[in-house]
Coordinates of C-alpha atoms and ligand atoms in Angstrom, one line a residue:
Chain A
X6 CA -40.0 -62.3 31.5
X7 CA -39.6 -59.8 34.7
X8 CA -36.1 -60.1 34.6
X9 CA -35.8 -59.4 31.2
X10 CA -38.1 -56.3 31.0
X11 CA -36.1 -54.9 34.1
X12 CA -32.4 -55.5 32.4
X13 CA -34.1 -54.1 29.3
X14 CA -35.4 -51.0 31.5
X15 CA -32.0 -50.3 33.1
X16 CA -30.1 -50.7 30.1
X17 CA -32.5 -48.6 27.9
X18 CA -33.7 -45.9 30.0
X19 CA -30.8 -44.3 31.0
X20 CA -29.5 -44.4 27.1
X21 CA -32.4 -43.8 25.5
X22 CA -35.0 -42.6 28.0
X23 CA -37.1 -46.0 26.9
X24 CA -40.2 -45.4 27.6
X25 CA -40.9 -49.7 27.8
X26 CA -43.7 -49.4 24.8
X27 CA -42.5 -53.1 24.1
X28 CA -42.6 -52.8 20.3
X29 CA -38.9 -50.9 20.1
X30 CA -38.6 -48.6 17.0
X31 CA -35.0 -47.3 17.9
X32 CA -33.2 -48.5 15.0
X33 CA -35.6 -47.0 12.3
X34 CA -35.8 -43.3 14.3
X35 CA -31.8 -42.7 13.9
X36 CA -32.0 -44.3 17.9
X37 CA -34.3 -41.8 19.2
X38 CA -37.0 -43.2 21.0
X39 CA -40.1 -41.5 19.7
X40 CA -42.3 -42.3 22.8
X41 CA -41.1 -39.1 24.7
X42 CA -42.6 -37.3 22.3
X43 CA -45.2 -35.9 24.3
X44 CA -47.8 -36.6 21.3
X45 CA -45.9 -40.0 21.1
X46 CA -45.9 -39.6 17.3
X47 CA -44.3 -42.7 15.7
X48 CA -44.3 -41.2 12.1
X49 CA -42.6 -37.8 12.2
X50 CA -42.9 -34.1 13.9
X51 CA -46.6 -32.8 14.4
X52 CA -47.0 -28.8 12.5
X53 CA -46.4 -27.8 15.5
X54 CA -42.4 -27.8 16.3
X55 CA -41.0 -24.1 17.1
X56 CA -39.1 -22.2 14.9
X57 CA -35.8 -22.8 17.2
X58 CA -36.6 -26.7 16.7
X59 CA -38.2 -26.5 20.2
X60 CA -41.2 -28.7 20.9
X61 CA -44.9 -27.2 20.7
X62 CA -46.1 -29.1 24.1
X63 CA -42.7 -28.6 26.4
X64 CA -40.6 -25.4 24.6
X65 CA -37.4 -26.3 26.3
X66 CA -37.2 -29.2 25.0
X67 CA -35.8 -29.9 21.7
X68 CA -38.8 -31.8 18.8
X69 CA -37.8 -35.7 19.4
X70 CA -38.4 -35.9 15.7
X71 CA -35.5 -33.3 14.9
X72 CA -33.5 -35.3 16.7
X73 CA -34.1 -38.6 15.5
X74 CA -34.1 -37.2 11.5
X75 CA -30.7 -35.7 12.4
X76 CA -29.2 -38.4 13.6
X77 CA -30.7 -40.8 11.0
X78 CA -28.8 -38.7 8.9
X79 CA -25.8 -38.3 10.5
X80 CA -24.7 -41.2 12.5
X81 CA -23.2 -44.2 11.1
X82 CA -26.1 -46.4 11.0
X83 CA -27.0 -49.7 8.7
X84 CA -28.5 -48.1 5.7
X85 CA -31.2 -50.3 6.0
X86 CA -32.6 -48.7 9.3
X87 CA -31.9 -45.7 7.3
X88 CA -34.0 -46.5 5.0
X89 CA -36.9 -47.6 7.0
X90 CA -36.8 -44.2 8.8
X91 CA -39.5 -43.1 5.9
X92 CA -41.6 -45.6 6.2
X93 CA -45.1 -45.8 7.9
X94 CA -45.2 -47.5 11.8
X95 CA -48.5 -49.1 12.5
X96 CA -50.1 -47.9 15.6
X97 CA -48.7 -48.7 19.6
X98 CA -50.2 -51.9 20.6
X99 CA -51.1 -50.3 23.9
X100 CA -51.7 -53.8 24.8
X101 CA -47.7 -54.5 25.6
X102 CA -46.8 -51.0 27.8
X103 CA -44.6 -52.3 30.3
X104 CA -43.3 -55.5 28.8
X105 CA -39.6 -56.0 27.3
X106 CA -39.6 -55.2 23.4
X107 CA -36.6 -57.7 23.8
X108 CA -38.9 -60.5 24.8
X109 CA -41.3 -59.7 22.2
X110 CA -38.9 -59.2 19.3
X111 CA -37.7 -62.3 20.5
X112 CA -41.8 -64.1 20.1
X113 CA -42.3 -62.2 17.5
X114 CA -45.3 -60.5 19.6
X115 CA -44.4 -57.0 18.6
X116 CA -45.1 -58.4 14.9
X117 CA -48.9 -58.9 15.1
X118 CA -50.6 -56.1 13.9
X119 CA -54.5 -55.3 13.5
X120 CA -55.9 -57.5 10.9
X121 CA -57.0 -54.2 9.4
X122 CA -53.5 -52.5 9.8
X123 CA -52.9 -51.9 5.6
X124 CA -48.8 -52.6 5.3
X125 CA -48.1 -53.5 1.5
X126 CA -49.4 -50.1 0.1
X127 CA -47.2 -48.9 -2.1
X128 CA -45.5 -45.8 -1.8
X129 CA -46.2 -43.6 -4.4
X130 CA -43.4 -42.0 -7.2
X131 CA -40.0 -41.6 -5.7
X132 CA -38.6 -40.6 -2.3
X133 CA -39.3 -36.7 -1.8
X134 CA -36.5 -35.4 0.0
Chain B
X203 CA -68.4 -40.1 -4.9
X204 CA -68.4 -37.1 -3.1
X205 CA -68.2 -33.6 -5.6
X206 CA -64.6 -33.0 -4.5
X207 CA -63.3 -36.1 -5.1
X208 CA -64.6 -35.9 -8.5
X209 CA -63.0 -32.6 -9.3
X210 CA -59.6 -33.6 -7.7
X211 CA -59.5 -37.1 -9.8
X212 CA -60.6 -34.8 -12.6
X213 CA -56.9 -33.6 -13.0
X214 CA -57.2 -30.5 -14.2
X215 CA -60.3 -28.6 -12.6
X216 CA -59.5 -25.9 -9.6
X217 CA -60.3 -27.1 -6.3
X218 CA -61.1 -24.8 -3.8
X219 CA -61.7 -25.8 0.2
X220 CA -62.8 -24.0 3.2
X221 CA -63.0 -24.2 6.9
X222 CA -66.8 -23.7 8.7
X223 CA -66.7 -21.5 11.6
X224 CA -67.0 -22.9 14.7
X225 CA -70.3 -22.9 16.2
X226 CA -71.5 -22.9 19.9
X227 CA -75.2 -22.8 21.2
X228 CA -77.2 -21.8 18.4
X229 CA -79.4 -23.4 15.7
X230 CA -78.9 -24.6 12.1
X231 CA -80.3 -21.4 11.0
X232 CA -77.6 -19.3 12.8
X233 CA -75.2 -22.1 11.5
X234 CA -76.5 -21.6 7.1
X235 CA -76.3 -17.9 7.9
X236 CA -72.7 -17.6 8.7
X237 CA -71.9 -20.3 6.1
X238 CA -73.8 -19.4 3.2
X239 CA -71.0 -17.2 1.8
X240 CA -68.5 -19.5 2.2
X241 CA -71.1 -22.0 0.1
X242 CA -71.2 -20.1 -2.7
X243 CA -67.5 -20.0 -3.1
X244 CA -65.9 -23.5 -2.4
X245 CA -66.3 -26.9 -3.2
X246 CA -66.5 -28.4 0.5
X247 CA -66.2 -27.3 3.7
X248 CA -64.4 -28.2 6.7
X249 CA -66.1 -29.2 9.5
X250 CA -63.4 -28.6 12.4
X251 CA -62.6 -30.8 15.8
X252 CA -62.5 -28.5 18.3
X253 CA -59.4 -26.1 16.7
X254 CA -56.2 -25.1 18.6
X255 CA -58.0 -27.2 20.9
X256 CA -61.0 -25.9 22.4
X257 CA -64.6 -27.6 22.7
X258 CA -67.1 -26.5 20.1
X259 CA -69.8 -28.6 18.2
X260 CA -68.5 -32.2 16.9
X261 CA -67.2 -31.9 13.8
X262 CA -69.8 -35.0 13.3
X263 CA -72.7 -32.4 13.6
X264 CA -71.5 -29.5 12.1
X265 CA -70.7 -32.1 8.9
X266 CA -74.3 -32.4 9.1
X267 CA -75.2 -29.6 9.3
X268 CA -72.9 -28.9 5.9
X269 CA -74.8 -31.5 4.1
X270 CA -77.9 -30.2 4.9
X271 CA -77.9 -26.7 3.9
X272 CA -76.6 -28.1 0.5
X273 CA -73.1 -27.6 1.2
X274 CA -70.0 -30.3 0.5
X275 CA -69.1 -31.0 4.1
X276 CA -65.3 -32.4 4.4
X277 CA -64.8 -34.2 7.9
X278 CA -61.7 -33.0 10.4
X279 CA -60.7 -36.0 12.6
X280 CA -58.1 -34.6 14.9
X281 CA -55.8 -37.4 17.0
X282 CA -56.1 -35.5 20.3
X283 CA -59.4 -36.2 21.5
X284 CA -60.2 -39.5 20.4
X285 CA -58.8 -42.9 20.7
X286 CA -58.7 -45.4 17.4
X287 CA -62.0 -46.8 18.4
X288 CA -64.0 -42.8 18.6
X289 CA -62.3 -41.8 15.8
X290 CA -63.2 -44.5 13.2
X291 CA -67.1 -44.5 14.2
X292 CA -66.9 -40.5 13.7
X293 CA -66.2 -41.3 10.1
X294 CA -68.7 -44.0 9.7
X295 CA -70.8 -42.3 11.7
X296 CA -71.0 -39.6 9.2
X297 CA -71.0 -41.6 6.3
X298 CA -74.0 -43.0 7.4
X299 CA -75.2 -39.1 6.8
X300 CA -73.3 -39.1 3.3
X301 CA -70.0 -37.8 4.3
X302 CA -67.7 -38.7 2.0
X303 CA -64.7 -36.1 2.8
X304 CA -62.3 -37.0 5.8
X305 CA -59.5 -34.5 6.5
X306 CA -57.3 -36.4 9.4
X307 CA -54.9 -34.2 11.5
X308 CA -52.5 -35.0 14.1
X309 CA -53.8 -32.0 16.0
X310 CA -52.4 -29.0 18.1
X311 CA -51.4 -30.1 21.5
X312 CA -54.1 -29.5 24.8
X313 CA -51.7 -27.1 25.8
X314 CA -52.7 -24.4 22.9
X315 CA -56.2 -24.5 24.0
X316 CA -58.0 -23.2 27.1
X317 CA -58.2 -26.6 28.7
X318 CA -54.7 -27.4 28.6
X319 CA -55.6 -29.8 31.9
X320 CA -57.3 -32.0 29.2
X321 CA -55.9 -35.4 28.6
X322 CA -53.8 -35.8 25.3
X323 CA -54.7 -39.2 23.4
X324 CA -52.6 -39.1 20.4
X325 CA -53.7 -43.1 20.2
X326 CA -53.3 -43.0 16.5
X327 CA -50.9 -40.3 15.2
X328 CA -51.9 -38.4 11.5
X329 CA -50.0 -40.8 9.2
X330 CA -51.8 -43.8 11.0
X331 CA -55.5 -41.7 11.0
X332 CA -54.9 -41.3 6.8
X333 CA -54.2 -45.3 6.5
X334 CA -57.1 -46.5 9.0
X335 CA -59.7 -44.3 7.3
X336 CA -58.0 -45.2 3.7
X337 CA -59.0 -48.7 5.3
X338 CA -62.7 -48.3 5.9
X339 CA -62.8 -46.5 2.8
X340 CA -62.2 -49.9 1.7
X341 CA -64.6 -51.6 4.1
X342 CA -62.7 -52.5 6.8
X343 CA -62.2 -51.5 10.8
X344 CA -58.4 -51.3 11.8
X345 CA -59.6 -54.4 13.8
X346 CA -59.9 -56.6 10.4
X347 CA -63.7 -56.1 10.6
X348 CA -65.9 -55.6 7.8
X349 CA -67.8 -52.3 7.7
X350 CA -70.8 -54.1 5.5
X351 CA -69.6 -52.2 2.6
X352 CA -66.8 -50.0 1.6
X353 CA -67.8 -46.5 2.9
X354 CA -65.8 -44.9 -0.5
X355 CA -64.1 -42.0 1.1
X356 CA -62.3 -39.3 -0.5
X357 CA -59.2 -38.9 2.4
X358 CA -57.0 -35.8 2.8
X359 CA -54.5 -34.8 5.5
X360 CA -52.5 -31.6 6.2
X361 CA -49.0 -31.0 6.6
X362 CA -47.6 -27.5 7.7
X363 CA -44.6 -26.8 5.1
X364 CA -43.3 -23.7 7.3
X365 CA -41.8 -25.6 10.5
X366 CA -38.8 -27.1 11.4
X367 CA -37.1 -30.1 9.8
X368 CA -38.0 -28.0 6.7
X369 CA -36.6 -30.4 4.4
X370 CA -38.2 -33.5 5.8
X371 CA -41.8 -31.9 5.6
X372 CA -42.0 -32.9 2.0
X373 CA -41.1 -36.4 3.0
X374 CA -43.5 -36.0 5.6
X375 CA -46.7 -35.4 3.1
X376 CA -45.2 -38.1 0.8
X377 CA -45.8 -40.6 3.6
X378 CA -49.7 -39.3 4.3
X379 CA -49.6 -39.3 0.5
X380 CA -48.5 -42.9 0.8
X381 CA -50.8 -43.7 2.9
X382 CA -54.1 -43.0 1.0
X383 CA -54.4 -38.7 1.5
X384 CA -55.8 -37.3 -1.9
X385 CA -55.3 -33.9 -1.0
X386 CA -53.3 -31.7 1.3
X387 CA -54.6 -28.6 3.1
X388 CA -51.5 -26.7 4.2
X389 CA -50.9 -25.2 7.6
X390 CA -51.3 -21.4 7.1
X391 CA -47.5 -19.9 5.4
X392 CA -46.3 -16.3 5.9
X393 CA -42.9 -17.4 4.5
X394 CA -43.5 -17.6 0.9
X395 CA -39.8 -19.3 0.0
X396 CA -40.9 -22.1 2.4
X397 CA -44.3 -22.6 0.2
X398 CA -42.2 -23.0 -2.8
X399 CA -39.5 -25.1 -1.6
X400 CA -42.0 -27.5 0.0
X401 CA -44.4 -27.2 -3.2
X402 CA -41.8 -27.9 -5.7
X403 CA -40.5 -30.9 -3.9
X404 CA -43.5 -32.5 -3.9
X405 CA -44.0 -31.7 -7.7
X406 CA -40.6 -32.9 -8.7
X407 CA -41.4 -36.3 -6.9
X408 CA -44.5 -36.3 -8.6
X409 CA -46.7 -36.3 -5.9
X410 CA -48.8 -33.4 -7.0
X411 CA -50.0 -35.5 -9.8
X412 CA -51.5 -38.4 -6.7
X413 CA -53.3 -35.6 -3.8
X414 CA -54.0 -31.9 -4.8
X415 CA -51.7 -29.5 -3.0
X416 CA -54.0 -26.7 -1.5
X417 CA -52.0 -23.6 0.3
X418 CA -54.1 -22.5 2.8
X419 CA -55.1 -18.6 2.6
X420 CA -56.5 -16.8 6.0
X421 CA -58.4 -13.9 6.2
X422 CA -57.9 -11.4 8.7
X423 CA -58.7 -8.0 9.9
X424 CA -55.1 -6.6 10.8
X425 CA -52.0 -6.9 12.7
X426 CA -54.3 -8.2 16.2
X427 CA -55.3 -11.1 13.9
X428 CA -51.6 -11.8 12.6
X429 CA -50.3 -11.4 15.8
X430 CA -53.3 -14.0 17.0
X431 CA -51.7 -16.6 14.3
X432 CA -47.7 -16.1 15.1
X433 CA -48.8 -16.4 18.9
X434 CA -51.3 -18.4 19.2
X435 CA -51.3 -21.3 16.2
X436 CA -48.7 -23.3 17.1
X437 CA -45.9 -23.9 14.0
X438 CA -46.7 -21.0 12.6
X439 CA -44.7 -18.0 12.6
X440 CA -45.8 -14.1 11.1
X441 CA -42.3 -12.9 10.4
X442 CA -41.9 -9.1 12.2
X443 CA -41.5 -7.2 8.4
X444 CA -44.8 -8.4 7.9
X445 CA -46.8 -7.2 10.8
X446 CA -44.8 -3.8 10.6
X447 CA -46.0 -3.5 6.9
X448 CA -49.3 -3.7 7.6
X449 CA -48.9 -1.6 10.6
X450 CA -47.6 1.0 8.6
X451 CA -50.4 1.2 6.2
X452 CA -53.1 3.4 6.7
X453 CA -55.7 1.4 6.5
X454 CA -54.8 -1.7 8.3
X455 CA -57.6 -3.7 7.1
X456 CA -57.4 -3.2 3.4
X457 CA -53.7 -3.9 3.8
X458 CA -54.3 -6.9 5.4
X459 CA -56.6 -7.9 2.7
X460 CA -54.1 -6.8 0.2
X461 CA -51.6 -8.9 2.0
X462 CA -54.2 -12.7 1.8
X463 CA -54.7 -11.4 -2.0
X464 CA -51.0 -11.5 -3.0
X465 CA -50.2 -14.6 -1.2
X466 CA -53.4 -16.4 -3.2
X467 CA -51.8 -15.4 -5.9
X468 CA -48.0 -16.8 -5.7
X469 CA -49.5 -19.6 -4.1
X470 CA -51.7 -20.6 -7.0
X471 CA -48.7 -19.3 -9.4
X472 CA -46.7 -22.4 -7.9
X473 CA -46.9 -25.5 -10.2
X474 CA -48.3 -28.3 -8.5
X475 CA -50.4 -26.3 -6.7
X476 CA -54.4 -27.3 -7.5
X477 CA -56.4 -24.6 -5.8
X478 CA -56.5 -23.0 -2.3
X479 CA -58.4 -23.7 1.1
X480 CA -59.5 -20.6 2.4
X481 CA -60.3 -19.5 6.3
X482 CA -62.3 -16.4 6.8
X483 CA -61.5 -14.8 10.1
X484 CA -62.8 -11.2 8.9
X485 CA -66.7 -12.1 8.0
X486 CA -67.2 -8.8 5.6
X487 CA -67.5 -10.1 2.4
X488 CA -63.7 -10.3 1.8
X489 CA -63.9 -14.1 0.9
X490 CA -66.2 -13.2 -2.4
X491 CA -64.3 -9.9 -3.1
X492 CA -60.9 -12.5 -2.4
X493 CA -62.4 -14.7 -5.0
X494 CA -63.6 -12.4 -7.6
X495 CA -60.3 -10.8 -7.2
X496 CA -58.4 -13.9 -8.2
X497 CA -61.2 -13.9 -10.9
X498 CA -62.2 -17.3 -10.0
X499 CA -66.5 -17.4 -10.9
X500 CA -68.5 -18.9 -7.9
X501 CA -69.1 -22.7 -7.8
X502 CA -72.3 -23.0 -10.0
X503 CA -70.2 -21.0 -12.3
X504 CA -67.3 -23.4 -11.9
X505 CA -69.2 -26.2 -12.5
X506 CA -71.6 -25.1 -15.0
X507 CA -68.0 -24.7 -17.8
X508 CA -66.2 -27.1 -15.9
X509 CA -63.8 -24.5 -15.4
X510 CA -60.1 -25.3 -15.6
X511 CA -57.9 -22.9 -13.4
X512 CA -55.7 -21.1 -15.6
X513 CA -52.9 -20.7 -12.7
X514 CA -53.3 -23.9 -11.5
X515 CA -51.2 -27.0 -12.8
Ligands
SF4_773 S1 -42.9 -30.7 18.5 FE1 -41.9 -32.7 18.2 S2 -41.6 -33.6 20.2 FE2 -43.1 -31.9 20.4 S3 -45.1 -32.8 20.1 FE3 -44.5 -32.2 18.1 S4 -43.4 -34.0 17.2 FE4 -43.6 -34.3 19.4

């Protein structure tokens, strides 16, 4: 499982700066990994992005989440990751830091969610856009 | 079921919100005194978790302390300060007092605050806060555990519709909407086109029909207070024309009364919109004079003719 986490690492890092949460989101945040937000929001920018698009927390760095919507937008991805851009993550198992998202896609690990964790609610009216 | 939530499912009644003041060593008397104004106005109050992040009294106490003078309390749970497990037994922990308001916020960053050393926790981001306490509203821990009984919680968020990706912010309170929020307190807009556009989207998804849409009007002195906001409250910007116009008045603080007056007014003008949530930075009576302004009667008023808003919706 090393090996794999550490291939995962040196592929991801450099490409995405992967952050190894173990539960990979990439494909539903148009491939931007929303784990260097520094709030590591997983459902969208907080009120607090600057009116250049900056980030509140570091201001030379451009909002992850501007980013990510952009290029869910914009780049030719699978409409269905497209389409799950919108949709509500369920909290970081904090529980798998450090272990390959690969290996756990894989299991199935980074499916288990808290028994509480409400999934099938459904989304009211149409898409606002 | 808590007064507010009965208004908001109501449909058609005006629903007005406010935030407490923050409150550091004192006593509940000192606490009634500078709220009691603020009572006589709104449906429920905001108890706040430590704003642009600095320590004050819980937002658990100060909910309380709501309740007890009489008042609606509505509970801020901010992600910041508090990991999944501190944040879910602050709203069962006031439940337990008869809070039945939760208002959950992503939160400013440490960094706006005057301990920006703090640790940031952001365990559970705002979207996820609205869906765990939608989930003991319905009796159950995010763990799967049963809170004994459904605590029957009226849940709310906030979304700020003046920053950047301005068209995904819509999108944005659709997906707190989604996730069980029943009303939306709006980050404080100087930009009035931004309101609208952000309003309006949400009306022509028909979302304002499922959480009431409340703009949130600020009360300030002058042009140190807006300066204060477009510095200081992070994602909110005081565009230059307006400062200078109230600047240029000569009487700043009437102008900058003048100024909260008119934007209560487009705001409650916008369709969709269900009533405002109002902040008080000025503590001279401009809240009452704001309301009796808008004509809107006081809250036993309100309730006495189950008055409908005739701006709103
Ligand atoms: S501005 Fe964007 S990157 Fe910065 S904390 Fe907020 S959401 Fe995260």
């Amino acid at each position: 499982m090393k090996v794999i986490a550490t291939l995962e690492h040196v592929v991801k890092k450099p490409m995405f700066g992967c952050q190894m949460c173990g539960q990979c989101v990439l494909h539903e945040t148009g491939m931007t990994c929303p784990m260097n937000c520094p709030k590591t929001l997983r459902n969208g920018p907080c009120g607090g992005v600057r009116e250049d698009g900056a980030c509140e927390v570091k201001p030379d760095m451009r909002c992850v989440w501007l980013k990510a919507e952009h290029r869910a937008r914009a780049w030719p991805l699978p409409s269905s990751w497209r389409a799950h851009f919108g949709h509500l993550r369920a909290p970081v198992d904090n529980s798998l830091h450090g272990t390959s998202a690969w290996a756990n896609l894989f299991s199935g690990r980074n499916r288990e969610l808290p028994a509480g964790w409400q999934t099938e609610r459904a989304r009211p009216g149409p898409e606002a856009t | 079921m808590s007064r507010l939530r009965s208004l908001i499912e109501a449909g058609d009644r005006l629903v007005l919100t406010g935030e407490a003041r923050t409150m550091d060593a004192g006593d509940l008397d000192d606490f009634s005194e500078k709220t009691v104004e603020m009572a006589e106005w709104v449906d429920a109050i905001n108890a706040t978790d430590n704003p642009t992040a600095r320590a004050h009294a819980s937002n658990v106490a100060i909910a309380i302390a709501i309740a007890q003078m009489g008042a609606e309390p509505v509970l801020q749970v901010v992600c910041r300060d508090k990991n999944r497990l501190a944040c879910q037994a602050d709203v069962v922990g006031a439940a337990l007092h008869g809070v039945e308001n939760v208002c959950c916020l992503t939160g400013d960053d440490v960094t706006a605050g005057d301990e920006p050393q703090a640790c940031r926790v952001f365990d559970l981001d705002g979207p996820q806060l609205v869906s765990v306490v939608d989930g003991l509203s319905r009796g159950r821990y995010l763990s799967g555990r049963s809170t004994g009984r459904p605590l029957d919680l009226l849940v709310g968020a906030v979304e700020n519709p003046g920053a950047p990706p301005l068209e995904y912010r819509a999108e944005r309170a659709a997906l707190k909407i989604g996730a069980g929020a029943r009303f939306l307190q709006l980050q404080i807009c100087f930009l009035p086109e931004r309101l609208e556009a952000f309003v309006s989207a949400l009306d022509r998804a028909g979302l304002c029909q499922q959480a009431a849409i409340l703009p949130t009007i600020v009360l300030l002195r002058g042009t140190r207070g807006l300066k204060f906001v477009h510095d200081r409250v992070p994602g909110v910007i005081v565009p230059p024309e307006t400062i200078a116009r109230i600047e240029a008045a000569q009487d700043e603080s009437e102008a900058a009364y003048a100024l909260a007056l008119e934007q209560a007014r487009e705001a409650l003008a916008l369709p969709g919109v269900r009533g405002l949530h109002l902040t008080d930075f000025r503590h001279d009576g401009a809240l009452s004079r704001l309301c009796e302004d808008l004509r809107i009667p006081t809250r036993e008023e309100r309730y006495a003719d189950a008055y409908r808003s005739p701006l709103a919706v």
